[in-house]
Coordinates of C-alpha atoms in Angstrom, one line a residue:
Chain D
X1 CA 57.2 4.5 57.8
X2 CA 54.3 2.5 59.0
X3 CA 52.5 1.4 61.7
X4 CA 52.7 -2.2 61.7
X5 CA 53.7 -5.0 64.2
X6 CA 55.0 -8.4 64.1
X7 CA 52.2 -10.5 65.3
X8 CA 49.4 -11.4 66.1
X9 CA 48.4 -13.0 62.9
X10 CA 51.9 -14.3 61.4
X11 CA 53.5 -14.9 64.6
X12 CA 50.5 -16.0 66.8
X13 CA 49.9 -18.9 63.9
X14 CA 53.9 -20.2 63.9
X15 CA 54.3 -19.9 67.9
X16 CA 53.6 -22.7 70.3
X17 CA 50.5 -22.9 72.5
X18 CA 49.5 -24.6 75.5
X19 CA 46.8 -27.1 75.1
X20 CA 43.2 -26.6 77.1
X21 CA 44.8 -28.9 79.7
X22 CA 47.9 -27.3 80.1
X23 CA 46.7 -24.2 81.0
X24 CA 44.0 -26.2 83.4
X25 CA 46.7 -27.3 85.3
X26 CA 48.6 -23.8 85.7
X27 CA 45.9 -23.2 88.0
X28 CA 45.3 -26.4 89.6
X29 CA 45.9 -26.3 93.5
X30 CA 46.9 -29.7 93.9
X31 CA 49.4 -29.6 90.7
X32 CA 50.7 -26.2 91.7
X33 CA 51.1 -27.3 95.0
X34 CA 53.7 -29.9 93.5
X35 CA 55.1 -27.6 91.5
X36 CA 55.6 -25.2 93.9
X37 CA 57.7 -27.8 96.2
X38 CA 59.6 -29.0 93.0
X39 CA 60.2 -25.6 91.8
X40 CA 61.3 -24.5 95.6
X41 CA 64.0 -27.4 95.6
X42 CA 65.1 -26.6 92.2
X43 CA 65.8 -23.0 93.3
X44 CA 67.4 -24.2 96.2
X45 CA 69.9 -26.1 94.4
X46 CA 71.1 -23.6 92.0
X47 CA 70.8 -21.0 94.7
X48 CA 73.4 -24.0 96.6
X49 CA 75.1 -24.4 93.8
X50 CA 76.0 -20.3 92.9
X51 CA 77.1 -19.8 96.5
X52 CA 79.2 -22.6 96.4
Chain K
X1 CA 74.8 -5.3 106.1
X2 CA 77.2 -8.1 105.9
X3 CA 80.1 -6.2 106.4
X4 CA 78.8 -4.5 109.5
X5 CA 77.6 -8.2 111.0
X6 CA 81.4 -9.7 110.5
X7 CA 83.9 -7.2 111.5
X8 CA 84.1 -5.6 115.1
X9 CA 82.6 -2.7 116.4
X10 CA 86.0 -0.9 116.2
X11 CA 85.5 -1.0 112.3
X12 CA 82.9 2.0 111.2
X13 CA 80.7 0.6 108.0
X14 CA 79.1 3.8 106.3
X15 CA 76.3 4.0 103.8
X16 CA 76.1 6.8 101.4
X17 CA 72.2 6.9 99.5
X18 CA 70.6 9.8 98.4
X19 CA 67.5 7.8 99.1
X20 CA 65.6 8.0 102.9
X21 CA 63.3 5.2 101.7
X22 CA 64.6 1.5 100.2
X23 CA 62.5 0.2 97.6
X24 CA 61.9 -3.2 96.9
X25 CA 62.1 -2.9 93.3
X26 CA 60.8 -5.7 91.9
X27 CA 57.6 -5.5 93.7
X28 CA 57.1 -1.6 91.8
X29 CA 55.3 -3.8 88.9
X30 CA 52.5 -4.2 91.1
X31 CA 52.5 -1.2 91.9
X32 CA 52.3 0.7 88.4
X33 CA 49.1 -1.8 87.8
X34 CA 47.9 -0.3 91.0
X35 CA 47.6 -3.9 92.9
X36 CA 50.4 -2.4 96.0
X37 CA 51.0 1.3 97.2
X38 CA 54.0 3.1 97.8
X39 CA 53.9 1.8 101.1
X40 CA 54.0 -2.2 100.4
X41 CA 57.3 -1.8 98.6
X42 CA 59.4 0.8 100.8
X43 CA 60.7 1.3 104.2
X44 CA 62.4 4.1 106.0
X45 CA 66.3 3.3 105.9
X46 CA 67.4 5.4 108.9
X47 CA 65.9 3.1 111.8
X48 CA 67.2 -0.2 110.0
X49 CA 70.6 1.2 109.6
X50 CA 70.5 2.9 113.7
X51 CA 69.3 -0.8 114.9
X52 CA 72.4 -2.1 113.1
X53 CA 75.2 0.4 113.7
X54 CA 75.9 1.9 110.6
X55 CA 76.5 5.5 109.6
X56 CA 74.0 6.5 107.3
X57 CA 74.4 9.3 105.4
X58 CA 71.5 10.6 103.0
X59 CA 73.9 12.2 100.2
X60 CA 74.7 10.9 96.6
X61 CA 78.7 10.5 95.9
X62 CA 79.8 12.7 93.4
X63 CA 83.4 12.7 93.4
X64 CA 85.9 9.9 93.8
X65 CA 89.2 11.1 95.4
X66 CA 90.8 7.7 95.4
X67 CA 94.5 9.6 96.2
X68 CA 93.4 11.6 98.3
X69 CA 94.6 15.5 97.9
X70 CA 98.3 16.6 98.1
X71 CA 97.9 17.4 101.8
X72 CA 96.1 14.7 102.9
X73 CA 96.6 11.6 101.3
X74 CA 93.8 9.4 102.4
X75 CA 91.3 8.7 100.0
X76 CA 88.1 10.1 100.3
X77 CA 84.9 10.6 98.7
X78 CA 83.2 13.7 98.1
X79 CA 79.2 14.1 99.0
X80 CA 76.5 15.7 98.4
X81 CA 73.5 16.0 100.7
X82 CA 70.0 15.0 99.7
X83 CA 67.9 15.3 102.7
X84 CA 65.8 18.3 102.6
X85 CA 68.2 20.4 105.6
X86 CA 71.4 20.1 104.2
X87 CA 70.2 19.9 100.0
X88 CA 73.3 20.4 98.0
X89 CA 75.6 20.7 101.1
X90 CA 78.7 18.6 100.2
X91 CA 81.5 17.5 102.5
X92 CA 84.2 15.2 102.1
X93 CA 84.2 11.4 103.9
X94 CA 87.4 9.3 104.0
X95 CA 87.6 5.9 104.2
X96 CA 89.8 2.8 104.0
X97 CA 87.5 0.6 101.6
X98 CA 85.1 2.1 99.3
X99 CA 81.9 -0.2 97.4
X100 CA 80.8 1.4 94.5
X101 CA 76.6 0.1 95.0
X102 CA 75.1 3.1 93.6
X103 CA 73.0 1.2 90.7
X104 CA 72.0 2.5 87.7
X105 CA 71.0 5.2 86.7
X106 CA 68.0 5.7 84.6
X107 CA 69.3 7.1 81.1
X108 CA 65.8 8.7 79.9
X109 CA 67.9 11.2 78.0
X110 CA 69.3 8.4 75.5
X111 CA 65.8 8.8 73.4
X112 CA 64.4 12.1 72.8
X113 CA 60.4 11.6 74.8
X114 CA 61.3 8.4 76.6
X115 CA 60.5 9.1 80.0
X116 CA 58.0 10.5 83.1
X117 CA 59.2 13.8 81.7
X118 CA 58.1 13.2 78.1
X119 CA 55.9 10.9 77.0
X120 CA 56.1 7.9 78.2
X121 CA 55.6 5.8 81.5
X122 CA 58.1 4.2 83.6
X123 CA 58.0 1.8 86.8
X124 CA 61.7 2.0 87.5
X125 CA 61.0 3.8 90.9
X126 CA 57.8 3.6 93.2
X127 CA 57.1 7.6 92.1
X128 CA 57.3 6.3 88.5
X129 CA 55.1 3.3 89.5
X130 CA 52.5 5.6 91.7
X131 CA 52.2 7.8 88.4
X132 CA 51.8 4.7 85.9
X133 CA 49.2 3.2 88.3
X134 CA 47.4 6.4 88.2
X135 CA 47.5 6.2 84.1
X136 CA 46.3 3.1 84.0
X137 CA 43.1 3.5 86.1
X138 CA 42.5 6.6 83.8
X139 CA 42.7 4.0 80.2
X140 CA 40.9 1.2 82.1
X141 CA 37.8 3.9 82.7
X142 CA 38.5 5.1 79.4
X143 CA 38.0 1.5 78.1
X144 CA 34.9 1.0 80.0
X145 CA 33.4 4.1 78.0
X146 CA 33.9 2.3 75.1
X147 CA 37.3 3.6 73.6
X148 CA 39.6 1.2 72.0
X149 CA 43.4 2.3 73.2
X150 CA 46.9 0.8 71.9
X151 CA 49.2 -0.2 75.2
X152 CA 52.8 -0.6 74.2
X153 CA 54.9 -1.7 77.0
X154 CA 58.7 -2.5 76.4
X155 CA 62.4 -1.2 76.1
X156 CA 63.1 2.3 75.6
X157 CA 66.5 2.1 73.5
X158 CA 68.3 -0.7 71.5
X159 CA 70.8 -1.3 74.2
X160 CA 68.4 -1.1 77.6
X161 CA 68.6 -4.3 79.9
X162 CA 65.8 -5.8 82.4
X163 CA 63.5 -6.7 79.9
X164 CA 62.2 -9.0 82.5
X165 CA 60.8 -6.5 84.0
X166 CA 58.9 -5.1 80.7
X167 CA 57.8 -8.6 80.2
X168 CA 56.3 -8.6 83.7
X169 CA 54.2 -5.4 83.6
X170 CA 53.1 -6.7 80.0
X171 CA 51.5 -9.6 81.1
X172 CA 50.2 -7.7 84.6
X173 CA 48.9 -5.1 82.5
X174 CA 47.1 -7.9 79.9
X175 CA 46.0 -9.1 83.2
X176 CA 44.0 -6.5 85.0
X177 CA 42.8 -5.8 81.6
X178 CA 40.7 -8.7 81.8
X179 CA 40.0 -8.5 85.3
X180 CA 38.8 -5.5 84.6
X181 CA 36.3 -6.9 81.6
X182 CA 38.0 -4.6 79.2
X183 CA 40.5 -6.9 77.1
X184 CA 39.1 -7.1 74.1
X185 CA 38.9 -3.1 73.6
X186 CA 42.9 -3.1 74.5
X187 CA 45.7 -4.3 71.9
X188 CA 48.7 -5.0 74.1
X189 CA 52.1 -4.4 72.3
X190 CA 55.8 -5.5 73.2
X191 CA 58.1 -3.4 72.0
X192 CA 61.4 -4.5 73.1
X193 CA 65.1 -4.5 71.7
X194 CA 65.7 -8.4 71.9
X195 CA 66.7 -10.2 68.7
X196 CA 63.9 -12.8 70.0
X197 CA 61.1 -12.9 72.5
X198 CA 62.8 -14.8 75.8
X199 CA 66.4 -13.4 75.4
X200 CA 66.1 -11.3 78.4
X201 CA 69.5 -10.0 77.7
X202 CA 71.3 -13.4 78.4
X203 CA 71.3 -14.9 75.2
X204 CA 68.0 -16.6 75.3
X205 CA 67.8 -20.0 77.4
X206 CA 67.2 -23.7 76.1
X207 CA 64.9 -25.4 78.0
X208 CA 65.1 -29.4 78.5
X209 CA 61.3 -30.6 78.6
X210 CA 60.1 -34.1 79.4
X211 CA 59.9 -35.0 76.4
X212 CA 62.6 -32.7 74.0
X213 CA 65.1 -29.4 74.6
X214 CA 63.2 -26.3 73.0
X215 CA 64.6 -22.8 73.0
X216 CA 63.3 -20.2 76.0
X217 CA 61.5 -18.2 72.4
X218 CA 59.2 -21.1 71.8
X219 CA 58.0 -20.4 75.8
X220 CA 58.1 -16.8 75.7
X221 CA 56.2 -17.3 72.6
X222 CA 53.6 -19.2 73.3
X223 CA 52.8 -17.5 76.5
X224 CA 52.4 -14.1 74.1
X225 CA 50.3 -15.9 71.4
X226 CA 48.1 -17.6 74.7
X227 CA 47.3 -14.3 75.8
X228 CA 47.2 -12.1 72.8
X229 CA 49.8 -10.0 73.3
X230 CA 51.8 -8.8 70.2
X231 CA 55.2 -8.4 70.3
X232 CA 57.9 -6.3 68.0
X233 CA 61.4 -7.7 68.5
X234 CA 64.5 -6.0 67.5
X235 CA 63.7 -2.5 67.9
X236 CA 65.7 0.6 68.9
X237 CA 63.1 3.1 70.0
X238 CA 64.7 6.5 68.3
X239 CA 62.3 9.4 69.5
X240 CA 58.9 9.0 70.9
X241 CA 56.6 11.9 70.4
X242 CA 52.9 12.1 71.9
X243 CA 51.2 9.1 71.6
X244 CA 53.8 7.8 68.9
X245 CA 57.0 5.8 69.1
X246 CA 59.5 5.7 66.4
X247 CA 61.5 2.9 65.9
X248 CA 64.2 1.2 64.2
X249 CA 63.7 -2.7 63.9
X250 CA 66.7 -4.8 63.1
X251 CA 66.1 -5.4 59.2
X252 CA 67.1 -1.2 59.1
X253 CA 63.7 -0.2 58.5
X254 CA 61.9 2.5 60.3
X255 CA 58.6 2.5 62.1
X256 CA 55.9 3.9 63.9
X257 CA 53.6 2.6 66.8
X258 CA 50.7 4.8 68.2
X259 CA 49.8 4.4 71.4
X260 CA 47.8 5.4 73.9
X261 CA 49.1 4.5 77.1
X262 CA 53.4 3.5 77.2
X263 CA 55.3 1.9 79.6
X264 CA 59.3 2.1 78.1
X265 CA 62.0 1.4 80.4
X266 CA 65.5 3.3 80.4
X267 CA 68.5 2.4 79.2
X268 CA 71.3 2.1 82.2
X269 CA 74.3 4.2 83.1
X270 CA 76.6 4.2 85.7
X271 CA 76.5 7.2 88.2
X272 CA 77.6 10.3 87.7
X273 CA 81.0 10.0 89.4
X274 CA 84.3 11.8 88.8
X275 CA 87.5 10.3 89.9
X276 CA 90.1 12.5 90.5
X277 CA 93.7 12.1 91.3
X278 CA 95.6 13.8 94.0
X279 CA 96.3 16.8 92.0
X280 CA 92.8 17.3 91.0
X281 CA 93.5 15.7 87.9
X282 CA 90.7 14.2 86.0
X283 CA 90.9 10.5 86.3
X284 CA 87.3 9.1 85.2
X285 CA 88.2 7.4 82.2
X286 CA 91.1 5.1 83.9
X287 CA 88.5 4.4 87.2
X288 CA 85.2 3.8 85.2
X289 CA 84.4 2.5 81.3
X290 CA 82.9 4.9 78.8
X291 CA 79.2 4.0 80.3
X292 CA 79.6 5.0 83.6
X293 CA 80.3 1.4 85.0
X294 CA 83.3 1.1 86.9
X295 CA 86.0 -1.3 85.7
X296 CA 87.1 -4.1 87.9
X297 CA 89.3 -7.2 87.2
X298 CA 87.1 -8.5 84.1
X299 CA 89.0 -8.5 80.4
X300 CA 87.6 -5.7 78.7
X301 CA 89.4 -6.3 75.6
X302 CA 87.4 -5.4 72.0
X303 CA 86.6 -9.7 70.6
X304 CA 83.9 -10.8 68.6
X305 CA 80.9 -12.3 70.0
X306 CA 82.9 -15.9 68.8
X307 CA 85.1 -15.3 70.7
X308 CA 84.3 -14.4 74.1
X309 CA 84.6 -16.4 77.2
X310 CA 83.3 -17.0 80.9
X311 CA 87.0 -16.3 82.1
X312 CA 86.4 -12.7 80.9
X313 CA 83.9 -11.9 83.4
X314 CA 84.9 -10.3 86.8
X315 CA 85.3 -12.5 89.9
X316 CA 86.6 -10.4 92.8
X317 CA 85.1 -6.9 91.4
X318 CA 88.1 -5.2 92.5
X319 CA 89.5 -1.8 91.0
X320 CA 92.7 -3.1 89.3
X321 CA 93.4 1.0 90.2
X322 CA 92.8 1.5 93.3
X323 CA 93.1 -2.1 95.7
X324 CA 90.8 -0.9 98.2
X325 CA 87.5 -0.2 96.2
X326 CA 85.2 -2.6 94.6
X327 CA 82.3 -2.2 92.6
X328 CA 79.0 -4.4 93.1
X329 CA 76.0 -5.0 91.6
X330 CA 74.8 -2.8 88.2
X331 CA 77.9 -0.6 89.5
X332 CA 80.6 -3.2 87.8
X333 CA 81.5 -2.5 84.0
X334 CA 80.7 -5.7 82.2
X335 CA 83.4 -7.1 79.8
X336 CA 80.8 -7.2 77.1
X337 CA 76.9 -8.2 76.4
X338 CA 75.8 -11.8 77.0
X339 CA 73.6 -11.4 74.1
X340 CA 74.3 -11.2 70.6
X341 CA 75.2 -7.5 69.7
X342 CA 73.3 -7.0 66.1
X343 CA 73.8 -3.8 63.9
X344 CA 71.3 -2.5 61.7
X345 CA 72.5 -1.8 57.8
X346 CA 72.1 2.1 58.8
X347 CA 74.8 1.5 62.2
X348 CA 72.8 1.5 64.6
X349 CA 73.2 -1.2 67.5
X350 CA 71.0 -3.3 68.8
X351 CA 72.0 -4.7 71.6
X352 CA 70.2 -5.7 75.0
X353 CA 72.9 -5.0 78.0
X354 CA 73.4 -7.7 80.5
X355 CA 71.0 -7.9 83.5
X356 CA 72.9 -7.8 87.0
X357 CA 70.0 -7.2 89.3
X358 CA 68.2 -9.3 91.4
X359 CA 70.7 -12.6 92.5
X360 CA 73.5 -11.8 90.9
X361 CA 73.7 -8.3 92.5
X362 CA 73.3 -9.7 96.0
X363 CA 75.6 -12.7 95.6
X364 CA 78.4 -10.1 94.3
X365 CA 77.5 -8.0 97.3
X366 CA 78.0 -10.1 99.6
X367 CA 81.3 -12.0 98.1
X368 CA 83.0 -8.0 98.0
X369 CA 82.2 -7.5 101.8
X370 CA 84.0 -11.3 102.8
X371 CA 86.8 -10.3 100.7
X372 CA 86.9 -7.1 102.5
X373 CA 86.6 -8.7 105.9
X374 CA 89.7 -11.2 105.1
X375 CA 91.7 -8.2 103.8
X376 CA 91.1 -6.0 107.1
X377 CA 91.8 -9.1 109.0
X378 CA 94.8 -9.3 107.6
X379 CA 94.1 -12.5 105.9
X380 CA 95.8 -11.9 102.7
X381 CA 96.0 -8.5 100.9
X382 CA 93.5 -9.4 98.1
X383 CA 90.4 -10.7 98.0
X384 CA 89.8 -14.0 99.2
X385 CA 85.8 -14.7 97.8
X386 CA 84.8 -14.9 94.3
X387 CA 81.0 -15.1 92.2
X388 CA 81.7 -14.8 88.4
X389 CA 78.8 -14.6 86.7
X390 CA 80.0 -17.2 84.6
X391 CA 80.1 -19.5 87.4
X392 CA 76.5 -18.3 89.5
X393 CA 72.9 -19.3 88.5
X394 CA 70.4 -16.9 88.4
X395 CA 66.7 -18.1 89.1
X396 CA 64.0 -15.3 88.0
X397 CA 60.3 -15.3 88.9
X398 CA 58.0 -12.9 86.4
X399 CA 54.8 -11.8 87.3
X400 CA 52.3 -12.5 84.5
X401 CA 49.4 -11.3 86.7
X402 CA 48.6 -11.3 90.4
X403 CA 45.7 -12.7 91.9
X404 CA 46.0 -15.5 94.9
X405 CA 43.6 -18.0 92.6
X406 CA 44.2 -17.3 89.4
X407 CA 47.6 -15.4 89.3
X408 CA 50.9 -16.9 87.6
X409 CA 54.0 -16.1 87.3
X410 CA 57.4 -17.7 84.6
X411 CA 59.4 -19.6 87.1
X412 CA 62.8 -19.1 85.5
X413 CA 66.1 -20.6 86.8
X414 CA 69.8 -20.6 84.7
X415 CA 72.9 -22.1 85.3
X416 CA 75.2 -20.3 84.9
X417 CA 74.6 -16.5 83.8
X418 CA 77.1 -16.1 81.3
X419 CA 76.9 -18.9 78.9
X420 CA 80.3 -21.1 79.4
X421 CA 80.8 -23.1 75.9
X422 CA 84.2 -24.7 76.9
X423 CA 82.5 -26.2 80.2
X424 CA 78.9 -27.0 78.8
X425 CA 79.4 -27.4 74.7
X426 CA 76.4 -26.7 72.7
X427 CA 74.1 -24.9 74.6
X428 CA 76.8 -23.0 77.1
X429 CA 74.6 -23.9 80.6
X430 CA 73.6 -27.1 82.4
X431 CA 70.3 -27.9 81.5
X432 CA 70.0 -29.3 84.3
X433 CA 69.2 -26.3 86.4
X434 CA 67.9 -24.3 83.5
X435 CA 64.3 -24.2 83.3
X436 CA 61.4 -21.6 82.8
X437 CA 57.6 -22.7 84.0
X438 CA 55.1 -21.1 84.4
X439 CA 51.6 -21.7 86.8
X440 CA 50.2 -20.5 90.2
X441 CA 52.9 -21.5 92.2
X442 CA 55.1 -19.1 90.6
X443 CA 53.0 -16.5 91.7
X444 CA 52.9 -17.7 95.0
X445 CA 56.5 -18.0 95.6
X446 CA 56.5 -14.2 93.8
X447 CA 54.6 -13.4 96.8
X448 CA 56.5 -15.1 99.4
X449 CA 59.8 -13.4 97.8
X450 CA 58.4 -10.4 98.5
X451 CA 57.5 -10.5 102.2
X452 CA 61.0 -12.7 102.5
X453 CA 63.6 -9.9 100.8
X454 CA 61.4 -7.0 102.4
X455 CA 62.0 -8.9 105.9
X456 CA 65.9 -9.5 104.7
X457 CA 66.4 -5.7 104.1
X458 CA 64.8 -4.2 106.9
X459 CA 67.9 -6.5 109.5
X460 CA 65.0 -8.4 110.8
X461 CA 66.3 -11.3 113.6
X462 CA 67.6 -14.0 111.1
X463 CA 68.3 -11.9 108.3
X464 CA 71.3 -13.3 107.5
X465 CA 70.1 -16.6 106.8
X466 CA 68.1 -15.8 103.9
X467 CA 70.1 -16.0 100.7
X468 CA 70.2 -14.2 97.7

């Protein structure tokens, strides 16, 4: 028995991280508001799509 | 709802809940971090159903009478009260068609200390979330004292589904942490039964990028590693004693995790629901699958994980029993997992249970109450709508911390649920409408979903036109 997890030191070095940027433009207003359109219509599709 | 807004008044829709308040459940995350109170994600369900015409009748169902009794052959269920009067009171209510909605219910008892009532934390209901939030305020001051505390947030039991839901209070957790200045005191550890971070009880997702398809881990992943959450994957929580969880990890080796503060969710079960048969006979086992679930038209015939297919998922939800009851939502037996089922060398399975809530459940919902309308119409004598999982989408927004500015939240969306190999080869869903992101906007639309399904539920003008 032991107290012990997976991470972070193994996993966090083999796992993928977002670049300085890429978590810049999580936050961005004027990126997220394009996201936030393209993300809407994507829903909307699939939502579309599983109802029909 | 739906079946109340398309047949006549001469029909009489009635709705057995032991609850008097609906709960927006999604929502309770923000509640156990202590961001919304009781109030934000509940409503009284007696006005809504009044303003709509629909009996409501505060009582849980606890037996099924689906024959009826040898002198009186109309089916009929039998309930008992929950409103504070008439507690315990039962009385018997026929009807012509029967949903089975009830949900899950929350299996603490499946691992000795998991629980409110042991010693853990829960935000599966807004009392569990109220009590949580209450915890967590406690650690954060106990953290500004100088203390360092363990957080383990996860799955409760090798086979518990909704680890969507762990994921989110993980990452809102993690969050007010920092809002709070404290995050660097805190060690934040997901515990959960998936083979891999970003199964989610659906098999995992593959993700086509602008510039390559990755698997939905290398997301999840990164998104744990970015905010220094450690994760354990694999693990069937066994017991979990004051301030330690014991646990089985897929390799067959056993562990322990202290912790100071726990948030495990349940594993699911159906109701507790008897069927009976005319005679008084008990019938459960032909109505309902060992779990609880009931059994509609879906193929729940014993195959491999190689060899199961879309076609053996339900698509009308119909009793094959009784024609005239239906099960929707978390109330349907599944034919199997979506996700790999894994064994451990000493037996023990490890298996996350498929997720029904949230889309699917409403789609489903709303497909059993058509099929009714058409049969009582006189339409055709079976159901006339369909929504197999294997042929819906699913699209998933999780909170990874709330905050108008700086909040984000996973934008997920699949296509379909249940992986369909024959019609999309390789990675069993169109990759095309299967995606994961994660930003602001996510949070934002989180919000909007909120005030949107909250405005659905209570029958506001319009309500109809919302999907699922």
């Amino acid at each position: 028995m032991s107290d012990e997890t997976n991470g972070p030191t193994d996993m966090v070095k083999f796992a993928m991280k977002p670049s300085g940027f890429v978590v810049f433009l999580r936050t961005f207003l004027p990126y997220q508001v394009y996201r936030f359109i393209r993300v809407n219509l994507r829903m909307l599709a699939m939502i579309w799509k599983s109802h029909n | 709802m739906e079946l109340r807004r398309r047949l006549g008044r001469e029909h009489e829709v009635v709705v057995v809940t032991p609850n008097r308040l609906w709960n927006w459940i999604p929502s309770n995350i923000w509640v156990g971090v202590g961001l919304m109170t009781k109030n934000d994600v509940t409503f009284e369900l007696g006005p809504v159903y009044a303003g709509l015409g629909i009996r409501y009748e505060q009582a849980r169902a606890v037996e099924l009478h689906a024959d009826g009794k040898t002198d009186a052959p109309h089916p009929f269920v039998t309930i008992e009260r929950t409103d504070a009067e008439h507690r315990g009171a039962r009385e018997e209510l026929e009807y012509d068609y029967l949903v089975n909605a009830t949900g899950p219910k929350l299996n603490f008892g499946a691992t000795p200390g998991l629980g409110p009532e042991g010693n853990t934390l829960s935000v599966c209901t807004f009392d569990h979330a109220v009590e949580t939030a209450k915890k967590l305020e406690v650690a954060i001051e106990r953290l500004k004292g100088g203390d360092r505390l363990t957080f383990v947030i996860g799955t409760g039991h090798g086979t518990c589904t909704c680890q969507g839901a762990a994921f989110e209070y993980a990452f809102n957790l993690e969050f007010e942490l920092r809002k709070a200045g404290v995050r660097e005191k805190a060690r934040v550890v997901f515990l959960t039964n998936e083979a891999e971070l970003g199964d989610f009880g659906v098999d995992g997702m593959q993700l086509r990028t602008s510039s390559m398809i990755i698997p939905g881990k290398l997301f999840a992943e990164s998104l744990f590693a970015e905010r220094g959450v450690e994760w354990v994957t694999g693990a069937h929580v066994q017991k979990v004693e004051p301030g330690v969880a014991h646990y089985e990890t897929l390799d067959g080796e056993l562990h322990t995790l202290d912790f100071d503060f726990a948030m495990l969710l349940p594993p699911f079960r159906g109701a507790d629901l008897v069927a009976l048969d005319r005679s008084g006979a008990d019938i459960t086992s032909e109505v309902f699958a060992p779990n609880g679930f009931m059994k509609v038209d879906a193929d729940y015939a014993a195959k491999p994980y190689e060899e199961w297919r879309a076609e053996d998922w339900p698509r009308t939800y119909q009793s094959p029993k009784y024609p005239n009851i239906f099960a929707a939502g978390i109330a349907f037996a599944p034919p199997h997992a979506i996700s790999r089922p894994r064994k451990t060398k000493n037996g023990t399975m490890i298996a996350p249970a498929p997720p029904r809530t949230g889309m699917p459940s409403g789609i489903i919902g709303r497909t059993v109450a058509r099929s009714i309308v058409s049969m009582i119409e006189g339409a055709t004598g079976a159901p006339t709508h369909t929504a197999s999982m294997a042929t819906m989408g699913a699209a998933c927004v999780a909170s990874a911390g709330a905050s108008f500015w700086s909040g984000t939240a996973a934008s997920m969306t699949m296509f379909p649920i249940v992986p369909d190999y024959q019609k999309y080869p390789i990675y069993g869903r169109d990759l095309f409408y299967t995606t994961a992101e994660i930003g602001s906007a996510g949070h934002r639309i989180k919000s909007i979903l909120h005030t949107m399904f909250l405005y659905k539920a209570k029958a506001k003008p319009g309500w109809w036109l919302i999907p699922e």
